[in-house]
Short mmCIF file of C-alpha atoms in Angstrom, two decimals:
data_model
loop_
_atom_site.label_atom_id
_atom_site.label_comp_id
_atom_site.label_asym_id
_atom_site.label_seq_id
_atom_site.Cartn_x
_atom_site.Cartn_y
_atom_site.Cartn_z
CA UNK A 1 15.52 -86.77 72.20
CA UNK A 2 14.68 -89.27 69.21
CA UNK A 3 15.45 -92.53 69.23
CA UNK A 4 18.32 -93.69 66.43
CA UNK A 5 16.43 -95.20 63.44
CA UNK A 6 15.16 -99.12 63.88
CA UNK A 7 14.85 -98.47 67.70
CA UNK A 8 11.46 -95.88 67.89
CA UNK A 9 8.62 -97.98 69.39
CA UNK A 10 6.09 -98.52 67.00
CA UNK A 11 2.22 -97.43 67.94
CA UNK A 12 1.25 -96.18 71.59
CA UNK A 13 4.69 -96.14 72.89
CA UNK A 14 5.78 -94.02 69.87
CA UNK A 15 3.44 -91.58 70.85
CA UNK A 16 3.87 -91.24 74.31
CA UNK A 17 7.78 -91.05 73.17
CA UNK A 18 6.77 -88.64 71.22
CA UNK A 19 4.72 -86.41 73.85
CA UNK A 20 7.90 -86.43 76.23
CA UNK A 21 9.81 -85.48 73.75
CA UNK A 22 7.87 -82.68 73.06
CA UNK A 23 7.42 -81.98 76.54
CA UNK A 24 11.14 -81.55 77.08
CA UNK A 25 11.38 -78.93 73.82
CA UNK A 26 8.16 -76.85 75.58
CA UNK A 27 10.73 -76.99 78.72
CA UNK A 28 13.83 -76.34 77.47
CA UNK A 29 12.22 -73.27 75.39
CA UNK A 30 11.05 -71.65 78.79
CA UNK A 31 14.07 -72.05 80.84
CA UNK A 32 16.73 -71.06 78.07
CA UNK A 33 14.54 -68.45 75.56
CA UNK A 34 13.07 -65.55 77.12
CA UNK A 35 11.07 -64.68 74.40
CA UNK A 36 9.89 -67.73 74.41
CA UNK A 37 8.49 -67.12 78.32
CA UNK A 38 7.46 -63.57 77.32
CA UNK A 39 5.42 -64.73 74.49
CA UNK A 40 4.04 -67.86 76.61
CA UNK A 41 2.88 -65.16 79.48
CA UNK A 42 1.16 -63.75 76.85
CA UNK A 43 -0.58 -66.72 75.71
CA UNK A 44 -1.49 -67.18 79.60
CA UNK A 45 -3.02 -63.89 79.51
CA UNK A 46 -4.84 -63.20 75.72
CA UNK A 47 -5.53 -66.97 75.72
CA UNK A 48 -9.11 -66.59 77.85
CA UNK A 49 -9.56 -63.44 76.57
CA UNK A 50 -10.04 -64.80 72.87
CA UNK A 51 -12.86 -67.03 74.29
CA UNK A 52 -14.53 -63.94 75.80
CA UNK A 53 -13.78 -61.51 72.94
CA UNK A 54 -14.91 -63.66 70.06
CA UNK A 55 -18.11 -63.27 68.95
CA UNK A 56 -18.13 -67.23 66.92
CA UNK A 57 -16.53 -70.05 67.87
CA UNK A 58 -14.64 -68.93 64.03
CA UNK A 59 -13.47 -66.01 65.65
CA UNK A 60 -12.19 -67.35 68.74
CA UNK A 61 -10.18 -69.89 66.68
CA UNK A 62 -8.88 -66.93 65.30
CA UNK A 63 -7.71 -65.23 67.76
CA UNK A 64 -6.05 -68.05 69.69
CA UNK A 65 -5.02 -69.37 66.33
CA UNK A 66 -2.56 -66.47 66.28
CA UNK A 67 -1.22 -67.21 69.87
CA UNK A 68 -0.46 -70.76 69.13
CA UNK A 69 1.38 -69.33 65.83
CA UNK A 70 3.77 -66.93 67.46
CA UNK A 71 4.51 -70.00 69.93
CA UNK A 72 4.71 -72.55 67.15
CA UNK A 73 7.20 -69.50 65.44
CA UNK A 74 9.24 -68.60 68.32
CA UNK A 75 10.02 -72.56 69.25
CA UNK A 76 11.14 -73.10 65.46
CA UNK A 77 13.30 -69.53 65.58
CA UNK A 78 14.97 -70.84 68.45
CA UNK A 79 15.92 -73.92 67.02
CA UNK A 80 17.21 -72.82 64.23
CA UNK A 81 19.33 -70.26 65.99
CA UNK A 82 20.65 -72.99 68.50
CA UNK A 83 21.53 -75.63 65.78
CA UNK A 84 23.31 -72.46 63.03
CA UNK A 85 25.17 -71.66 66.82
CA UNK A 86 26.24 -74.88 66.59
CA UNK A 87 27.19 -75.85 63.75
CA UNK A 88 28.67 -72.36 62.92
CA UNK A 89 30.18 -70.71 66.80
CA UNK A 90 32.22 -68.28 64.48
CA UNK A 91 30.92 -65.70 62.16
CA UNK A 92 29.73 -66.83 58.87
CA UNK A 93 27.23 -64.95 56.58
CA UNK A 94 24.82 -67.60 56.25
CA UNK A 95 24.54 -68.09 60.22
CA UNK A 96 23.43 -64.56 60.64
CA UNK A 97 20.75 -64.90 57.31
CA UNK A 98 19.56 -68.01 58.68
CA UNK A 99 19.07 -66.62 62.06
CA UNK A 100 17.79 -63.37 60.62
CA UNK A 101 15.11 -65.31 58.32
CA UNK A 102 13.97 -67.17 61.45
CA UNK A 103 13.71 -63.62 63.57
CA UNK A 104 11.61 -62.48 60.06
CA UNK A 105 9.09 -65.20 60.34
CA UNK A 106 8.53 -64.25 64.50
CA UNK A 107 7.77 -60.57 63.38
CA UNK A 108 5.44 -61.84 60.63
CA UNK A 109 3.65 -64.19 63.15
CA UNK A 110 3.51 -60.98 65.55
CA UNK A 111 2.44 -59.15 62.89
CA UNK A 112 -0.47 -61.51 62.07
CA UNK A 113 -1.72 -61.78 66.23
CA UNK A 114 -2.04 -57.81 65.79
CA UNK A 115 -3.50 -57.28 62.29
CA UNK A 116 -6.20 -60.13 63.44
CA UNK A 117 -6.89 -58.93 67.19
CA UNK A 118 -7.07 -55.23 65.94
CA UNK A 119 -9.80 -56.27 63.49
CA UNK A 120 -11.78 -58.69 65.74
CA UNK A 121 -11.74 -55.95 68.65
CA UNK A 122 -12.96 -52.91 65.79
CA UNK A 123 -15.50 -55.00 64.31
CA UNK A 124 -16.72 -55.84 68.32
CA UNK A 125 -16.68 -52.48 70.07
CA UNK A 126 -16.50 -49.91 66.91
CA UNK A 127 -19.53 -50.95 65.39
#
């Protein structure tokens, strides 16, 4: 968790702050968010397979691009959805939109990791 302002190291120690910090979001994503560990498994598994399937180091980038994107996605969605539950445990209209907006951007990043592994793979084995 951050440091309050005026007490963050400064320089290396910031950064290795920093990386434990993020370490602890990576882990509190995979024990609490199942999509999160779903969407990770993934990862494990297409990850490789955009080395092997990509045809230019541009393409590969591409296609692991989009992996890293749903992740980046999903860890965002489920922050937002833990700090609206929050700051809002009882029903209130602009908890769900918020929540729903978040769930919209996963889908879109989904959307993207199909629309550009569907066009890699065609222009590989249908041509």
């Amino acid at each position: 968790m951050a440091d309050i302002k005026g007490l963050t190291p400064r320089g290396f120690g910031h950064q290795l702050r920093a990386l434990v910090w993020s370490y602890q979001g990576f882990k509190i994503a995979f024990q609490t968010e199942s999509s999160f560990r779903t969407e990770s498994y993934l990862t494990v598994i297409l990850g490789p397979l955009a080395f092997v399937l990509g045809r230019t180091p541009v393409e590969c980038a591409l296609l692991f691009g989009t992996l890293l994107l749903l992740l980046l996605t999903e860890l965002l969605n489920s922050a937002i959805e833990k700090v609206v539950d929050q700051i809002s445990p009882d029903y209130a209209e602009f908890a769900g939109h918020a929540k729903d907006m978040g769930s919209a951007a996963v889908l879109m990043a989904i959307i993207n990791l199909i629309v550009i592994w569907a066009a890699v793979l065609w222009s590989r084995f249908a041509t």
